[in-house]
Coordinates of C-alpha atoms (C1' of nucleotides) in Angstrom, one line a residue:
Chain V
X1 CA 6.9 137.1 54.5
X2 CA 8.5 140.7 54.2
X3 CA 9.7 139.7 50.9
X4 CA 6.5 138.3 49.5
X5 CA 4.6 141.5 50.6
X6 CA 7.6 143.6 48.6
X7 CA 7.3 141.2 45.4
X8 CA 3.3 141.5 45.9
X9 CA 3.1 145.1 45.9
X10 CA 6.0 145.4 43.1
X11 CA 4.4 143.1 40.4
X12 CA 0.4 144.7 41.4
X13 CA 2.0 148.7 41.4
X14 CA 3.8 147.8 38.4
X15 CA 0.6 146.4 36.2
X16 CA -1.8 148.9 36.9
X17 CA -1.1 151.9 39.1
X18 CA 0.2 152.9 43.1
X19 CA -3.5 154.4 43.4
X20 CA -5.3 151.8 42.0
X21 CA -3.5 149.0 44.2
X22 CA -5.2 147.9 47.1
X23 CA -4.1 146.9 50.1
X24 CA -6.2 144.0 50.5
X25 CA -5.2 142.9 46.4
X26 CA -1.7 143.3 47.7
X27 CA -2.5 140.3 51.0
X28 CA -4.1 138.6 48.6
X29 CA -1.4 138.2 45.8
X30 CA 1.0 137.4 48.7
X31 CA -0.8 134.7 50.7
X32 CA -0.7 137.2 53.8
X33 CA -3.4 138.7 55.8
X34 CA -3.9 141.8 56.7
X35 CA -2.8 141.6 60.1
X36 CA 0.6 140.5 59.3
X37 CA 0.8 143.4 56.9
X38 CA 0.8 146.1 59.5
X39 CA 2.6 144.2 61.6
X40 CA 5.6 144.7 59.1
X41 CA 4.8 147.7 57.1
X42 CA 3.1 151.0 59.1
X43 CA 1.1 151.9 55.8
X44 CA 0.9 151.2 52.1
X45 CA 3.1 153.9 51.3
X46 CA 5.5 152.6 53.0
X47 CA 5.2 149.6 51.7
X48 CA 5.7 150.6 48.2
X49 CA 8.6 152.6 49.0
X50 CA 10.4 149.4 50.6
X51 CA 8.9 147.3 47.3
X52 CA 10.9 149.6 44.7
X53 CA 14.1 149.7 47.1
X54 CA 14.1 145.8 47.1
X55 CA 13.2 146.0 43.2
X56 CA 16.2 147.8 42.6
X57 CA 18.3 145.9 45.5
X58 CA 17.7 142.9 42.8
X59 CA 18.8 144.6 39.5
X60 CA 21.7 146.6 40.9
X61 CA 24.2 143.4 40.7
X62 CA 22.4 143.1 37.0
X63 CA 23.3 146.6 36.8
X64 CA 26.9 146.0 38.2
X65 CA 27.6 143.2 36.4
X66 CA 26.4 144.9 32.6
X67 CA 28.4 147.9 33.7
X68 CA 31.3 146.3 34.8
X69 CA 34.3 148.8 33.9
X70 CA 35.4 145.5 32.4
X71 CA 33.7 146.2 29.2
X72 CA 33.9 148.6 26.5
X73 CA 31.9 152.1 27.7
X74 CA 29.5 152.0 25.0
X75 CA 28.8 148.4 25.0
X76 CA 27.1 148.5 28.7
X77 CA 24.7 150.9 27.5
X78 CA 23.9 148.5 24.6
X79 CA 23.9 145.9 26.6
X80 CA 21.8 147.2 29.4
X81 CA 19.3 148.5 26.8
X82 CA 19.0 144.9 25.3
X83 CA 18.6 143.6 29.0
X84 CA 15.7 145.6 29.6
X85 CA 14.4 144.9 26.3
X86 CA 14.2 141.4 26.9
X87 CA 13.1 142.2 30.5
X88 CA 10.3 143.8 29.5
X89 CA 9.3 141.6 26.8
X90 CA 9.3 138.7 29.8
X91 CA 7.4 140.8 31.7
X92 CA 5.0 141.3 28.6
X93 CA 4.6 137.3 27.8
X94 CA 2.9 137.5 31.4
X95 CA 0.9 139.5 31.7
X96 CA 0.4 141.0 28.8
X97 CA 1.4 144.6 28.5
X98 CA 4.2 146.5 28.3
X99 CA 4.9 147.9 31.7
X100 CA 8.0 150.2 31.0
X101 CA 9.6 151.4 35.1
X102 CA 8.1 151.9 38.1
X103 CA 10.0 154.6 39.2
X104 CA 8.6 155.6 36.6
X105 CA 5.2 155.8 36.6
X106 CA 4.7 155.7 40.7
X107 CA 7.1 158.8 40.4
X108 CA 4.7 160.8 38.1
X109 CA 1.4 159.6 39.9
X110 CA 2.1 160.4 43.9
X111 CA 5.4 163.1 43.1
X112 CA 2.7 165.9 44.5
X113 CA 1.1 163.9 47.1
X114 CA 3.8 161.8 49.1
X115 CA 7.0 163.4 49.3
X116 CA 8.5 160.0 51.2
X117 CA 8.0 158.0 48.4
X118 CA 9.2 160.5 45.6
X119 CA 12.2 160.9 47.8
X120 CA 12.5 157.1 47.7
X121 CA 11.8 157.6 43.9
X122 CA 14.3 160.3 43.5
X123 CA 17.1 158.6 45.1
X124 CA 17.1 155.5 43.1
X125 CA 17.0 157.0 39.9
X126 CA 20.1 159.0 40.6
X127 CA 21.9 155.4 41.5
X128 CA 20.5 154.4 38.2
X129 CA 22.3 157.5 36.8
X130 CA 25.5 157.0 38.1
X131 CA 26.0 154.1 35.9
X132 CA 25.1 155.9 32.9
X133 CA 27.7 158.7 34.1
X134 CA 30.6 156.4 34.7
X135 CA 29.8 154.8 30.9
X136 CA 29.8 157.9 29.4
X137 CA 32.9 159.5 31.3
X138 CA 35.3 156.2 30.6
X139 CA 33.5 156.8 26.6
X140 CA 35.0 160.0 27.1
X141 CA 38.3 159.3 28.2
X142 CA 38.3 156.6 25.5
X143 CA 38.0 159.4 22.9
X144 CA 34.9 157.6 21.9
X145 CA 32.4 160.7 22.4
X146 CA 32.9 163.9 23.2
X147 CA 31.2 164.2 26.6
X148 CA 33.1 167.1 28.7
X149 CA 30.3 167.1 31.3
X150 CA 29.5 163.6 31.5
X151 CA 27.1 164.1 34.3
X152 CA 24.9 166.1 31.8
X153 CA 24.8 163.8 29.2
X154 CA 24.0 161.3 30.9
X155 CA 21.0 162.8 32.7
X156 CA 20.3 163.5 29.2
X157 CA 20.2 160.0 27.9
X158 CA 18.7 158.9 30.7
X159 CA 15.8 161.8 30.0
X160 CA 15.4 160.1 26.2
X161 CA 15.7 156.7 28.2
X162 CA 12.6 157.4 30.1
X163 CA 10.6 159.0 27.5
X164 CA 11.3 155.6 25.6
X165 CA 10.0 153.3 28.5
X166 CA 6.6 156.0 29.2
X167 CA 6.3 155.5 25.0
X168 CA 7.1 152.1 25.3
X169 CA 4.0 152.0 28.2
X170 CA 1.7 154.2 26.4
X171 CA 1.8 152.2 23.1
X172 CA 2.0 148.8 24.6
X173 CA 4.8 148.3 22.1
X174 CA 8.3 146.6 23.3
X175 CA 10.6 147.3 20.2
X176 CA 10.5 151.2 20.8
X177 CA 13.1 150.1 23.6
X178 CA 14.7 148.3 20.9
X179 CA 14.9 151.2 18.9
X180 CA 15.9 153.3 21.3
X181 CA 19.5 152.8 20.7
X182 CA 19.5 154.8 18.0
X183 CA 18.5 157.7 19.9
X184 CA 21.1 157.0 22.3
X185 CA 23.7 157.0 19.8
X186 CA 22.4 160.5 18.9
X187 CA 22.9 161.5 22.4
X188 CA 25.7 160.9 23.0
X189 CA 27.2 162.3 19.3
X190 CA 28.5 158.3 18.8
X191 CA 26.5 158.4 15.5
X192 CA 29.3 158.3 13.1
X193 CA 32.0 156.6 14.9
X194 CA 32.9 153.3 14.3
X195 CA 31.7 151.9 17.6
X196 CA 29.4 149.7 19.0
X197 CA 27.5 146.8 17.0
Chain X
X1 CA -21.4 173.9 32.8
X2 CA -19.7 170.8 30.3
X3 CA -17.2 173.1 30.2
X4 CA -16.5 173.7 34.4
X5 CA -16.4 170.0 34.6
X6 CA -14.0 169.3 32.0
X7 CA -11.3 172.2 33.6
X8 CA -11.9 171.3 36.9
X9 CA -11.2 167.4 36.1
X10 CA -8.2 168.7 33.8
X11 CA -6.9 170.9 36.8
X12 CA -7.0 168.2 39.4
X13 CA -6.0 165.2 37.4
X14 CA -3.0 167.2 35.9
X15 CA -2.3 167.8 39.2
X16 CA -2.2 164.9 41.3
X17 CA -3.3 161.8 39.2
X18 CA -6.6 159.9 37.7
X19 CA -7.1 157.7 40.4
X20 CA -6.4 160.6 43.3
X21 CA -9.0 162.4 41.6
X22 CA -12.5 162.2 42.7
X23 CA -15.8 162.6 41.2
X24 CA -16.5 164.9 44.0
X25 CA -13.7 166.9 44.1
X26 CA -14.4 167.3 40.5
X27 CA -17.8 168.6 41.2
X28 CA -16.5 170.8 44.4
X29 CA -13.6 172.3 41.9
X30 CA -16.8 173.1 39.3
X31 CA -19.3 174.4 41.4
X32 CA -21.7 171.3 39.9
X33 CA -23.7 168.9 41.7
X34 CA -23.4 164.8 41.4
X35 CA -26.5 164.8 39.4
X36 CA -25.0 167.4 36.8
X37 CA -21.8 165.5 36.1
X38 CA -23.9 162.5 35.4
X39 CA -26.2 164.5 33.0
X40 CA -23.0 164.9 30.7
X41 CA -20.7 162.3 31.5
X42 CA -21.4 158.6 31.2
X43 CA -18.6 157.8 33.6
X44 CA -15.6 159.7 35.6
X45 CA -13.8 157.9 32.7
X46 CA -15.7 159.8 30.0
X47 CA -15.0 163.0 31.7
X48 CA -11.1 162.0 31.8
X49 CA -11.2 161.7 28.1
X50 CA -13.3 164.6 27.5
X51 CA -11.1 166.8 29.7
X52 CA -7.8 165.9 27.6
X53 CA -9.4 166.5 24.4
X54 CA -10.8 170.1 25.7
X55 CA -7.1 170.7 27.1
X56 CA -5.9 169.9 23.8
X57 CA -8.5 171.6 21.5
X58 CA -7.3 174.9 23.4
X59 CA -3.6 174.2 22.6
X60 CA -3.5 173.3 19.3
X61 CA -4.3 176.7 18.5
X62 CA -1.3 177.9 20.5
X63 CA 0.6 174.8 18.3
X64 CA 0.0 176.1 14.9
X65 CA 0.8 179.4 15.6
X66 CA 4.3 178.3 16.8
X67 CA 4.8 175.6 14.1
X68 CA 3.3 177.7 11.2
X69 CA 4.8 177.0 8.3
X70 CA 6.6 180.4 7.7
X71 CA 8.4 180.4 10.8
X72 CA 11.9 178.8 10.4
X73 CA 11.3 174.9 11.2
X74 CA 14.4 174.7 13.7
X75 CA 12.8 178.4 15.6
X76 CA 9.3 176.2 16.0
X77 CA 11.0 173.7 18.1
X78 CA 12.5 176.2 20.4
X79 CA 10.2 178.4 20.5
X80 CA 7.9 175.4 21.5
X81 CA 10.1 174.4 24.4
X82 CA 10.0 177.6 25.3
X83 CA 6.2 178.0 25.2
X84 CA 6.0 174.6 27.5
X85 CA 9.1 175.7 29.8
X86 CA 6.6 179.2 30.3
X87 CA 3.5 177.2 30.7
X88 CA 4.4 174.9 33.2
X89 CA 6.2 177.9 35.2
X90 CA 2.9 179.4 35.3
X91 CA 1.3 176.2 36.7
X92 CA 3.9 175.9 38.9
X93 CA 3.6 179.2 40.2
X94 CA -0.2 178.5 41.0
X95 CA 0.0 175.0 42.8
X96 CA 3.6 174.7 43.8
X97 CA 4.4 172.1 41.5
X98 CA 6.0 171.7 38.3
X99 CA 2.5 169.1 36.5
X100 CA 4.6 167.6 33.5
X101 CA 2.1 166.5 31.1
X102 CA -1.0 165.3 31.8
X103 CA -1.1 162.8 28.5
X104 CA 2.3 161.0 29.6
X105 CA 0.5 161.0 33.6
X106 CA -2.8 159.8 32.9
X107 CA -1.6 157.5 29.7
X108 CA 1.2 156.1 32.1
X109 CA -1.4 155.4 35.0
X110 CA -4.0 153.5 33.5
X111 CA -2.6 152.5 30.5
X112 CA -3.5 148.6 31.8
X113 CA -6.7 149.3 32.6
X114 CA -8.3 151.6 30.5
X115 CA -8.5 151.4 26.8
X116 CA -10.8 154.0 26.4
X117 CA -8.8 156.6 28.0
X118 CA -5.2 155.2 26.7
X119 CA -6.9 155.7 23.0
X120 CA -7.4 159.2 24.0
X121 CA -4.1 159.8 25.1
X122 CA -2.4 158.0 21.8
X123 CA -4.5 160.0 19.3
X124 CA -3.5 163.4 21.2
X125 CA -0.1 161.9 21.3
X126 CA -0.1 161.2 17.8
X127 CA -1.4 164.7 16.9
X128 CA 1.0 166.4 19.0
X129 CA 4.0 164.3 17.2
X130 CA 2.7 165.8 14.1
X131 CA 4.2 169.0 14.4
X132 CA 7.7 167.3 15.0
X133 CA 7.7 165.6 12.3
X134 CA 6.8 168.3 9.8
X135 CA 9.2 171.0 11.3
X136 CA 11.9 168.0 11.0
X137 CA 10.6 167.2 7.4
X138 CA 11.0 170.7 6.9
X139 CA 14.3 171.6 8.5
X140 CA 15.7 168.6 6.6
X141 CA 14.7 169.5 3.3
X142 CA 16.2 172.9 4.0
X143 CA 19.6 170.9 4.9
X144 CA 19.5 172.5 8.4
X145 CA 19.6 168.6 9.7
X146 CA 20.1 165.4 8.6
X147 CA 16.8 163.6 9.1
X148 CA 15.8 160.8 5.6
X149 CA 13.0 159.4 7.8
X150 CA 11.8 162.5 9.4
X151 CA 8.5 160.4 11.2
X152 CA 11.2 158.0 13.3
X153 CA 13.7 161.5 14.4
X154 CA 10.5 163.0 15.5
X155 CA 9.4 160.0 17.4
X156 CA 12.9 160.1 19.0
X157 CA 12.7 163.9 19.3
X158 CA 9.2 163.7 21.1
X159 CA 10.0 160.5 23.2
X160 CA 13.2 162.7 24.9
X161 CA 11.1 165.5 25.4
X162 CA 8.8 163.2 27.0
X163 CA 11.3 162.3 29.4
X164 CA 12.4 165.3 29.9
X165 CA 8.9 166.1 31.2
X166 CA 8.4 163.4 33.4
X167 CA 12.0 164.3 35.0
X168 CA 10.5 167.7 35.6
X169 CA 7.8 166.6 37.8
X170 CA 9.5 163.7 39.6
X171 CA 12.0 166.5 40.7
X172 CA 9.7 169.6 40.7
X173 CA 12.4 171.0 38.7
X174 CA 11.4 173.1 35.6
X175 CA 14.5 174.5 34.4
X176 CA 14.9 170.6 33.0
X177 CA 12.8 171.9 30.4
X178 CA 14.9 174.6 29.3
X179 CA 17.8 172.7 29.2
X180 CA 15.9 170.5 27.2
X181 CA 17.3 172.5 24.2
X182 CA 20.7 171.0 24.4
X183 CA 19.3 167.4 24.3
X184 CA 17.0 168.1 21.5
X185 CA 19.9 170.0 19.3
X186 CA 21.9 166.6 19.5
X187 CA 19.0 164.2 19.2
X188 CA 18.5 166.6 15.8
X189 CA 22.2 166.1 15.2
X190 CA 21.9 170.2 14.5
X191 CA 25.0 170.4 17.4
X192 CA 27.4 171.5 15.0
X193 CA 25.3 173.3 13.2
X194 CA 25.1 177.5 13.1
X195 CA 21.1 177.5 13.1
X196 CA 18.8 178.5 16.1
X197 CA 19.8 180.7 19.2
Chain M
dA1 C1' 5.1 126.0 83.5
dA2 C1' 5.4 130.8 82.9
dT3 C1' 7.0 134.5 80.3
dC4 C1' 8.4 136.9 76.4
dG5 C1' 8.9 138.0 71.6
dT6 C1' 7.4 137.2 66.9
dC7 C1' 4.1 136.6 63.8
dT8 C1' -0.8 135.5 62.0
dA9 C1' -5.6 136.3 61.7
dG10 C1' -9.7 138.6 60.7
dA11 C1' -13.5 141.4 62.4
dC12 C1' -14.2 145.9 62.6
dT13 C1' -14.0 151.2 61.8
dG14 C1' -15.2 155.4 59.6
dA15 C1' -14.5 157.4 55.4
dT16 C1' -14.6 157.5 50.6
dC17 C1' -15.8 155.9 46.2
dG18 C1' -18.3 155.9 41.4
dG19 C1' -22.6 155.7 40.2
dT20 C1' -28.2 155.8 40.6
dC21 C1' -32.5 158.0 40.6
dA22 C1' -36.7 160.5 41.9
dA23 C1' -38.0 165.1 42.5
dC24 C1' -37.6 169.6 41.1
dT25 C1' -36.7 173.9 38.3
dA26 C1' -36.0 176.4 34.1
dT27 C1' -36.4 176.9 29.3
dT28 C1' -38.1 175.7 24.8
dT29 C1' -41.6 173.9 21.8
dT30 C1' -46.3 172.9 20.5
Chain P
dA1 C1' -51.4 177.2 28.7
dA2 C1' -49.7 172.7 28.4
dA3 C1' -46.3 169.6 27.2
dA4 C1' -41.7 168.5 26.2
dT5 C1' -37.0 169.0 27.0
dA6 C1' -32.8 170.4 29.3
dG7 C1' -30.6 170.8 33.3
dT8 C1' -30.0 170.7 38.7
dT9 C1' -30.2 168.6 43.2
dG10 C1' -28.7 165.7 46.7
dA11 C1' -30.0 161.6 49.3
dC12 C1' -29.0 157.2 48.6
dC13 C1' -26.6 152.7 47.3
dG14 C1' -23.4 148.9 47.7
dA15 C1' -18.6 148.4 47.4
dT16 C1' -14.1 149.4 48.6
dC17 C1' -10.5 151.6 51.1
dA18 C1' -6.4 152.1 54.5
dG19 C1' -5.9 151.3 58.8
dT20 C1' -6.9 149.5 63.9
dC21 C1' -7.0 146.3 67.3
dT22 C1' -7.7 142.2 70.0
dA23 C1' -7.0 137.4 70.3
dG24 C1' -4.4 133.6 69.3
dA25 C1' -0.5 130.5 67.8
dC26 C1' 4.2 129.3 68.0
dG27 C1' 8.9 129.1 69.3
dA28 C1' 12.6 130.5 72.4
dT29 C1' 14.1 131.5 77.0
dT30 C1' 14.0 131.4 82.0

DNA sequence: AATCGTCTAGACTGATCGGTCAACTATTTT
DNA sequence: AAAATAGTTGACCGATCAGTCTAGACGATT
């Protein structure tokens, strides 16, 4: 039941908005009353906070597994950019927009209001960005970029990441993510090495 | 009295989100009644719109001073990021919270639910991109940069700085902005390069 | 059988929401 | 001066909202 509230709130906060997700729309889309809902979650906020943890509980072996220090540094990021591509484009066939990340969007809409969930916000992304660090530091020990502070550049190509996906939002328009590798390439000074593709 | 409406829906909707925003707490903010808003505006939507193109009508002077022509195309970029970097400090100085940008908020929130009000944000969007892409034109015929399809390096330009922005007010951390520059140097591939600072 | 713990149900609460509308005031036009 | 127009007011409307709370069902344990 937990887990159908989670996946409720996650697909409804993800479509439209934290704000403009109800409670009851949330009961609804799970099959649940709202009875059982407070008996498992104390409010909607933190509901939503325990939907993104699950969220990214889901995609972290994804994560693991495309960032596996198995392959080549440069090849998870263009890897994990074509699985969120095609992620996003699955979500699209669905429903029928582009919904870029929820950490995301939630992250900009309550960051001033509810200081729980931004934390909850907060904290994922930086696991997020620890993948991206460990890619670009083994890049860099590879002699494949020059990254000296790899924690930098990776919060910076994580920055041009999430401009990508709020674009990618915005514009309803899944290749931007597509194209985004370019960009990343720039980023990370990998334009004119022979690496990659 | 238009006016009043439209900064005191800008101000609150900048600062905590569309949906968090009331039509009465619009009116409180104003010093209007119920009745008044509904003289002007059709709908709290309407007033949205009307309250990012006001915002933007008062910045786009601020824009072509800073991207004029005869300053050096490289200098309008960073002088730019600067101007925002200043901006938001200012904001954040008043309310305690680094705001981000209210196109990339609003656009993000109700981009699924609101056409209206998501065409609003891509034609200001569009506009503001505009200015990229003629100081990259501009630096690249100059041979500062390397940019053939100067509309596509913008676009990547504007969708890091995007990112950038929405970092900022996830993590109420403005200096993001500043170090921006670095990002937007390499996205520019002007890194090696002995042109701005 | 009684008790306890877990979970479900749904009526209810007070507050808030976007929007409506008749009455009124002030200014402009005829 | 009278009429028309522009603008203001705020009570009101039905709907929705997050959350409360009591009652009940069910399974496990004693």
């Amino acid at each position: 039941m937990k887990e159908r509230l989670t996946d409720a709130a996650m697909d409804l906060i993800w479509e439209n908005s934290y704000g403009a997700t109800s409670v009851d729309a949330i009961c609804d889309r799970a099959g649940a009353k709202k009875g059982s809902f407070y008996y498992f979650f104390k409010s909607k906020s933190e509901l939503a906070a325990a939907a993104l943890e699950a969220e990214w509980r889901k995609r972290r072996s994804d994560m693991d597994r495309i960032f596996s220090p198995t392959v080549p540094p440069l090849e998870r990021l263009d890897r994990y950019f074509d699985y969120v591509h095609d992620s996003l484009a699955e979500r699209q066939s669905k429903c029928g927009s582009v919904l870029g990340c929820p950490l995301l969007t939630v992250g900009s809409e309550i960051s001033t209001q509810d200081q729980v969930l931004r934390n909850t916000v907060d904290r994922i992304l930086d696991q997020k960005i620890s993948y991206f660090v460990s890619a670009i530091r083994d890049a860099h020990a590879q002699g494949l970029i020059s990254a000296p502070d790899p924690k930098a550049k990776a919060r910076a190509l994580f920055a041009c990441y999430q401009g990508t996906l709020t674009q990618a939002r915005i514009q309803n328009d899944v290749e931007l993510i597509r194209n985004f590798k370019e960009i990343a390439l720039d980023v990370l000074g990998a334009r004119h090495a022979p690496a990659t593709s």
